[in-house]
Amino acid sequence: MNLFGDVPTQLPDEVFTTLLDADNVRIERIVSRGHASPDGFWYDQDRHEWVMLLSGAARLLFEDGVVEMKPGAFMNIPAHLKHRVEWTTPDEPTIWLSVHYGEQQ
Amino acid sequence: MNLFGDVPTQLPDEVFTTLLDADNVRIERIVSRGHASPDGFWYDQDRHEWVMLLSGAARLLFEDGVVEMKPGAFMNIPAHLKHRVEWTTPDEPTIWLSVHYGEQQ
């Protein structure tokens, strides 16, 4: 598998692929294309998440503002910091690399 | 900082940048350009390392073989699995994303 390749041409839903599942660390690739979180849905995760955008473009919404993500952008989202994916570009696949870490909080 | 950008034009040595340093997880970016591990040097790390190649090209050497890495390639290197960087392309910067995880072993 190649992280920049192996992208389905049809993406009715986001595709989550676990790349590593170890004690306290899980790495996954997420592929979106025009997807956003459902209306009114906020992630409220038990673990921290470090995420980078490998390709495409996205907009994350937090309770106190917006973060635009382009390729090479990264950020750390502490556990229980509420956020949602407000927008991903419909023009090409948006590929995320996500590292979930830490104990459940 | 952008992971694909902010690359020094002169790279006399590899450049290591820590992106996250948390309990049991450390994420770093490594930029190489034609660098290899010193002759006879083998990494023998106390922690596991999940590594992906973001750009450029590299060749990793293990005691039982060689792994060619191109953009989007990734692999997991368990603690104490001896390895060395045999080659990185001199033609462009090679950018690695490295996730060190687990307890010291």
mmCIF file of C-alpha atoms in Angstrom:
data_model
loop_
_atom_site.group_PDB
_atom_site.id
_atom_site.type_symbol
_atom_site.label_atom_id
_atom_site.label_comp_id
_atom_site.label_asym_id
_atom_site.label_seq_id
_atom_site.Cartn_x
_atom_site.Cartn_y
_atom_site.Cartn_z
ATOM 1 C CA MET A 1 0.000 0.000 0.000
ATOM 2 C CA ASN A 2 1.134 3.531 -0.752
ATOM 3 C CA LEU A 3 -0.260 6.392 1.291
ATOM 4 C CA PHE A 4 -0.571 8.721 -1.674
ATOM 5 C CA GLY A 5 -1.972 6.023 -3.928
ATOM 6 C CA ASP A 6 -4.538 3.283 -3.692
ATOM 7 C CA VAL A 7 -7.331 5.824 -3.538
ATOM 8 C CA PRO A 8 -10.730 4.544 -4.668
ATOM 9 C CA THR A 9 -12.160 6.471 -7.604
ATOM 10 C CA GLN A 10 -15.609 6.327 -6.040
ATOM 11 C CA LEU A 11 -15.847 7.594 -2.489
ATOM 12 C CA PRO A 12 -19.445 7.462 -1.278
ATOM 13 C CA ASP A 13 -18.095 7.512 2.285
ATOM 14 C CA GLU A 14 -14.823 8.470 3.869
ATOM 15 C CA VAL A 15 -12.352 5.575 3.912
ATOM 16 C CA PHE A 16 -10.439 4.808 7.114
ATOM 17 C CA THR A 17 -7.417 2.492 6.941
ATOM 18 C CA THR A 18 -5.511 1.492 10.060
ATOM 19 C CA LEU A 19 -1.768 1.471 9.383
ATOM 20 C CA LEU A 20 -0.512 0.715 12.878
ATOM 21 C CA ASP A 21 -2.349 -0.433 15.976
ATOM 22 C CA ALA A 22 -0.102 -0.625 19.012
ATOM 23 C CA ASP A 23 -0.290 0.071 22.727
ATOM 24 C CA ASN A 24 -1.366 3.681 23.087
ATOM 25 C CA VAL A 25 -0.753 4.537 19.426
ATOM 26 C CA ARG A 26 -2.957 4.054 16.388
ATOM 27 C CA ILE A 27 -2.035 5.469 13.009
ATOM 28 C CA GLU A 28 -4.596 5.676 10.253
ATOM 29 C CA ARG A 29 -5.083 7.111 6.822
ATOM 30 C CA ILE A 30 -8.363 8.845 6.081
ATOM 31 C CA VAL A 31 -9.480 9.651 2.546
ATOM 32 C CA SER A 32 -12.247 12.197 2.028
ATOM 33 C CA ARG A 33 -13.634 13.805 -1.094
ATOM 34 C CA GLY A 34 -16.091 16.558 -0.468
ATOM 35 C CA HIS A 35 -17.121 14.929 2.811
ATOM 36 C CA ALA A 36 -17.863 16.891 5.951
ATOM 37 C CA SER A 37 -18.984 15.850 9.409
ATOM 38 C CA PRO A 38 -22.751 15.434 9.633
ATOM 39 C CA ASP A 39 -24.687 18.567 10.557
ATOM 40 C CA GLY A 40 -24.413 19.225 14.269
ATOM 41 C CA PHE A 41 -21.866 16.452 14.824
ATOM 42 C CA TRP A 42 -18.758 17.249 16.848
ATOM 43 C CA TYR A 43 -15.874 14.886 17.494
ATOM 44 C CA ASP A 44 -15.237 14.555 21.236
ATOM 45 C CA GLN A 45 -12.473 11.993 21.399
ATOM 46 C CA ASP A 46 -11.090 10.104 24.372
ATOM 47 C CA ARG A 47 -7.554 10.247 23.024
ATOM 48 C CA HIS A 48 -5.303 12.934 21.623
ATOM 49 C CA GLU A 49 -4.932 13.128 17.856
ATOM 50 C CA TRP A 50 -2.030 14.485 15.846
ATOM 51 C CA VAL A 51 -3.155 14.936 12.277
ATOM 52 C CA MET A 52 -1.503 16.071 9.078
ATOM 53 C CA LEU A 53 -2.932 16.700 5.645
ATOM 54 C CA LEU A 54 -1.042 14.862 2.913
ATOM 55 C CA SER A 55 -3.044 16.060 -0.095
ATOM 56 C CA GLY A 56 -6.222 17.934 -0.929
ATOM 57 C CA ALA A 57 -7.664 20.702 1.227
ATOM 58 C CA ALA A 58 -9.879 20.859 4.310
ATOM 59 C CA ARG A 59 -11.361 23.166 6.886
ATOM 60 C CA LEU A 60 -11.607 22.125 10.532
ATOM 61 C CA LEU A 61 -13.989 23.881 12.859
ATOM 62 C CA PHE A 62 -13.367 24.316 16.566
ATOM 63 C CA GLU A 63 -15.594 26.016 19.078
ATOM 64 C CA ASP A 64 -13.312 29.038 19.007
ATOM 65 C CA GLY A 65 -12.408 29.204 15.331
ATOM 66 C CA VAL A 66 -11.525 27.697 12.008
ATOM 67 C CA VAL A 67 -8.312 26.059 10.772
ATOM 68 C CA GLU A 68 -7.656 25.783 7.040
ATOM 69 C CA MET A 69 -5.535 22.762 6.194
ATOM 70 C CA LYS A 70 -3.473 22.414 3.036
ATOM 71 C CA PRO A 71 -0.874 19.749 2.142
ATOM 72 C CA GLY A 72 1.876 19.675 4.756
ATOM 73 C CA ALA A 73 -0.262 21.341 7.438
ATOM 74 C CA PHE A 74 -0.470 19.554 10.767
ATOM 75 C CA MET A 75 -1.953 20.093 14.178
ATOM 76 C CA ASN A 76 -2.420 18.468 17.533
ATOM 77 C CA ILE A 77 -5.970 18.022 18.808
ATOM 78 C CA PRO A 78 -6.026 17.274 22.553
ATOM 79 C CA ALA A 79 -8.521 14.724 23.855
ATOM 80 C CA HIS A 80 -12.000 16.150 24.268
ATOM 81 C CA LEU A 81 -11.292 19.283 22.267
ATOM 82 C CA LYS A 82 -14.465 19.425 20.225
ATOM 83 C CA HIS A 83 -14.018 19.756 16.493
ATOM 84 C CA ARG A 84 -15.645 18.897 13.223
ATOM 85 C CA VAL A 85 -14.645 18.633 9.587
ATOM 86 C CA GLU A 86 -16.478 21.577 8.064
ATOM 87 C CA TRP A 87 -15.370 21.075 4.470
ATOM 88 C CA THR A 88 -13.062 19.047 2.220
ATOM 89 C CA THR A 89 -12.452 19.945 -1.389
ATOM 90 C CA PRO A 90 -14.657 18.158 -3.931
ATOM 91 C CA ASP A 91 -11.986 18.573 -6.614
ATOM 92 C CA GLU A 92 -9.585 15.844 -5.495
ATOM 93 C CA PRO A 93 -9.171 13.332 -2.682
ATOM 94 C CA THR A 94 -8.132 14.760 0.662
ATOM 95 C CA ILE A 95 -5.723 12.378 2.376
ATOM 96 C CA TRP A 96 -5.120 12.677 6.113
ATOM 97 C CA LEU A 97 -2.562 10.949 8.293
ATOM 98 C CA SER A 98 -3.849 10.642 11.831
ATOM 99 C CA VAL A 99 -1.967 9.523 14.939
ATOM 100 C CA HIS A 100 -4.202 8.765 17.917
ATOM 101 C CA TYR A 101 -2.200 8.514 21.101
ATOM 102 C CA GLY A 102 -2.269 8.531 24.854
ATOM 103 C CA GLU A 103 -4.511 6.753 27.260
ATOM 104 C CA GLN A 104 -8.250 7.134 27.149
ATOM 105 C CA GLN A 105 -9.176 10.302 29.024
ATOM 106 C CA MET B 1 5.566 25.337 9.755
ATOM 107 C CA ASN B 2 4.592 23.227 6.778
ATOM 108 C CA LEU B 3 5.901 19.686 6.537
ATOM 109 C CA PHE B 4 6.481 19.870 2.796
ATOM 110 C CA GLY B 5 7.986 23.337 2.984
ATOM 111 C CA ASP B 6 10.452 25.195 5.145
ATOM 112 C CA VAL B 7 13.293 23.104 3.781
ATOM 113 C CA PRO B 8 16.733 24.728 4.035
ATOM 114 C CA THR B 9 18.427 25.146 0.669
ATOM 115 C CA GLN B 10 21.752 24.131 2.187
ATOM 116 C CA LEU B 11 21.747 20.825 4.024
ATOM 117 C CA PRO B 12 25.247 20.028 5.285
ATOM 118 C CA ASP B 13 23.645 17.691 7.841
ATOM 119 C CA GLU B 14 20.281 16.018 8.157
ATOM 120 C CA VAL B 15 17.752 18.251 9.911
ATOM 121 C CA PHE B 16 15.583 16.790 12.678
ATOM 122 C CA THR B 17 12.527 18.729 13.851
ATOM 123 C CA THR B 18 10.362 17.487 16.718
ATOM 124 C CA LEU B 19 6.686 18.045 15.939
ATOM 125 C CA LEU B 20 5.163 16.346 18.980
ATOM 126 C CA ASP B 21 6.741 15.106 22.187
ATOM 127 C CA ALA B 22 4.271 13.319 24.422
ATOM 128 C CA ASP B 23 4.198 10.356 26.760
ATOM 129 C CA ASN B 24 5.314 7.369 24.741
ATOM 130 C CA VAL B 25 5.026 9.144 21.372
ATOM 131 C CA ARG B 26 7.426 11.462 19.604
ATOM 132 C CA ILE B 27 6.792 12.641 16.048
ATOM 133 C CA GLU B 28 9.559 14.225 14.046
ATOM 134 C CA ARG B 29 10.323 15.395 10.564
ATOM 135 C CA ILE B 30 13.695 14.487 9.113
ATOM 136 C CA VAL B 31 15.090 16.162 5.994
ATOM 137 C CA SER B 32 17.954 14.489 4.143
ATOM 138 C CA ARG B 33 19.603 15.310 0.842
ATOM 139 C CA GLY B 34 22.096 12.742 -0.325
ATOM 140 C CA HIS B 35 22.836 11.794 3.279
ATOM 141 C CA ALA B 36 23.406 8.235 4.405
ATOM 142 C CA SER B 37 24.253 6.709 7.765
ATOM 143 C CA PRO B 38 27.994 6.778 8.468
ATOM 144 C CA ASP B 39 29.928 3.752 7.247
ATOM 145 C CA GLY B 40 29.392 0.834 9.581
ATOM 146 C CA PHE B 41 26.742 2.627 11.642
ATOM 147 C CA TRP B 42 23.515 0.783 12.416
ATOM 148 C CA TYR B 43 20.520 2.212 14.241
ATOM 149 C CA ASP B 44 19.615 0.016 17.217
ATOM 150 C CA GLN B 45 16.760 1.915 18.819
ATOM 151 C CA ASP B 46 15.129 1.404 22.193
ATOM 152 C CA ARG B 47 11.707 2.301 20.837
ATOM 153 C CA HIS B 48 9.637 1.260 17.857
ATOM 154 C CA GLU B 49 9.542 3.597 14.874
ATOM 155 C CA TRP B 50 6.829 3.984 12.272
ATOM 156 C CA VAL B 51 8.225 5.942 9.375
ATOM 157 C CA MET B 52 6.845 7.242 6.105
ATOM 158 C CA LEU B 53 8.535 8.976 3.221
ATOM 159 C CA LEU B 54 6.794 12.236 2.253
ATOM 160 C CA SER B 55 9.045 13.242 -0.647
ATOM 161 C CA GLY B 56 12.327 12.286 -2.297
ATOM 162 C CA ALA B 57 13.679 8.749 -2.370
ATOM 163 C CA ALA B 58 15.668 6.555 -0.011
ATOM 164 C CA ARG B 59 17.017 3.081 0.525
ATOM 165 C CA LEU B 60 16.986 1.460 3.957
ATOM 166 C CA LEU B 61 19.243 -1.463 4.711
ATOM 167 C CA PHE B 62 18.344 -4.211 7.155
ATOM 168 C CA GLU B 63 20.426 -7.207 8.093
ATOM 169 C CA ASP B 64 18.244 -9.360 5.878
ATOM 170 C CA GLY B 65 17.621 -7.060 2.955
ATOM 171 C CA VAL B 66 16.931 -3.714 1.394
ATOM 172 C CA VAL B 67 13.783 -1.569 1.296
ATOM 173 C CA GLU B 68 13.392 1.094 -1.372
ATOM 174 C CA MET B 69 11.245 3.992 -0.167
ATOM 175 C CA LYS B 70 9.410 6.383 -2.455
ATOM 176 C CA PRO B 71 6.809 9.035 -1.567
ATOM 177 C CA GLY B 72 3.878 7.455 0.268
ATOM 178 C CA ALA B 73 5.872 4.386 1.326
ATOM 179 C CA PHE B 74 5.791 3.546 5.018
ATOM 180 C CA MET B 75 7.040 0.855 7.317
ATOM 181 C CA ASN B 76 7.216 -0.129 10.957
ATOM 182 C CA ILE B 77 10.638 -0.743 12.446
ATOM 183 C CA PRO B 78 10.404 -2.639 15.749
ATOM 184 C CA ALA B 79 12.728 -1.650 18.599
ATOM 185 C CA HIS B 80 16.210 -3.091 18.214
ATOM 186 C CA LEU B 81 15.738 -4.097 14.597
ATOM 187 C CA LYS B 82 19.044 -2.963 13.212
ATOM 188 C CA HIS B 83 18.880 -0.746 10.162
ATOM 189 C CA ARG B 84 20.726 2.027 8.378
ATOM 190 C CA VAL B 85 19.984 4.622 5.734
ATOM 191 C CA GLU B 86 21.998 3.370 2.800
ATOM 192 C CA TRP B 87 21.123 6.126 0.373
ATOM 193 C CA THR B 88 18.953 9.200 -0.159
ATOM 194 C CA THR B 89 18.620 10.913 -3.500
ATOM 195 C CA PRO B 90 20.960 13.865 -4.080
ATOM 196 C CA ASP B 91 18.487 15.360 -6.565
ATOM 197 C CA GLU B 92 15.951 16.764 -4.114
ATOM 198 C CA PRO B 93 15.266 16.831 -0.374
ATOM 199 C CA THR B 94 14.019 13.588 1.123
ATOM 200 C CA ILE B 95 11.431 14.318 3.806
ATOM 201 C CA TRP B 96 10.560 11.658 6.372
ATOM 202 C CA LEU B 97 7.809 11.594 8.958
ATOM 203 C CA SER B 98 8.833 9.471 11.909
ATOM 204 C CA VAL B 99 6.702 8.316 14.845
ATOM 205 C CA HIS B 100 8.700 6.870 17.731
ATOM 206 C CA TYR B 101 6.463 5.026 20.133
ATOM 207 C CA GLY B 102 6.249 2.520 22.953
ATOM 208 C CA GLU B 103 8.278 2.221 26.089
ATOM 209 C CA GLN B 104 12.015 1.884 26.023
ATOM 210 C CA GLN B 105 12.875 -1.754 25.412
#
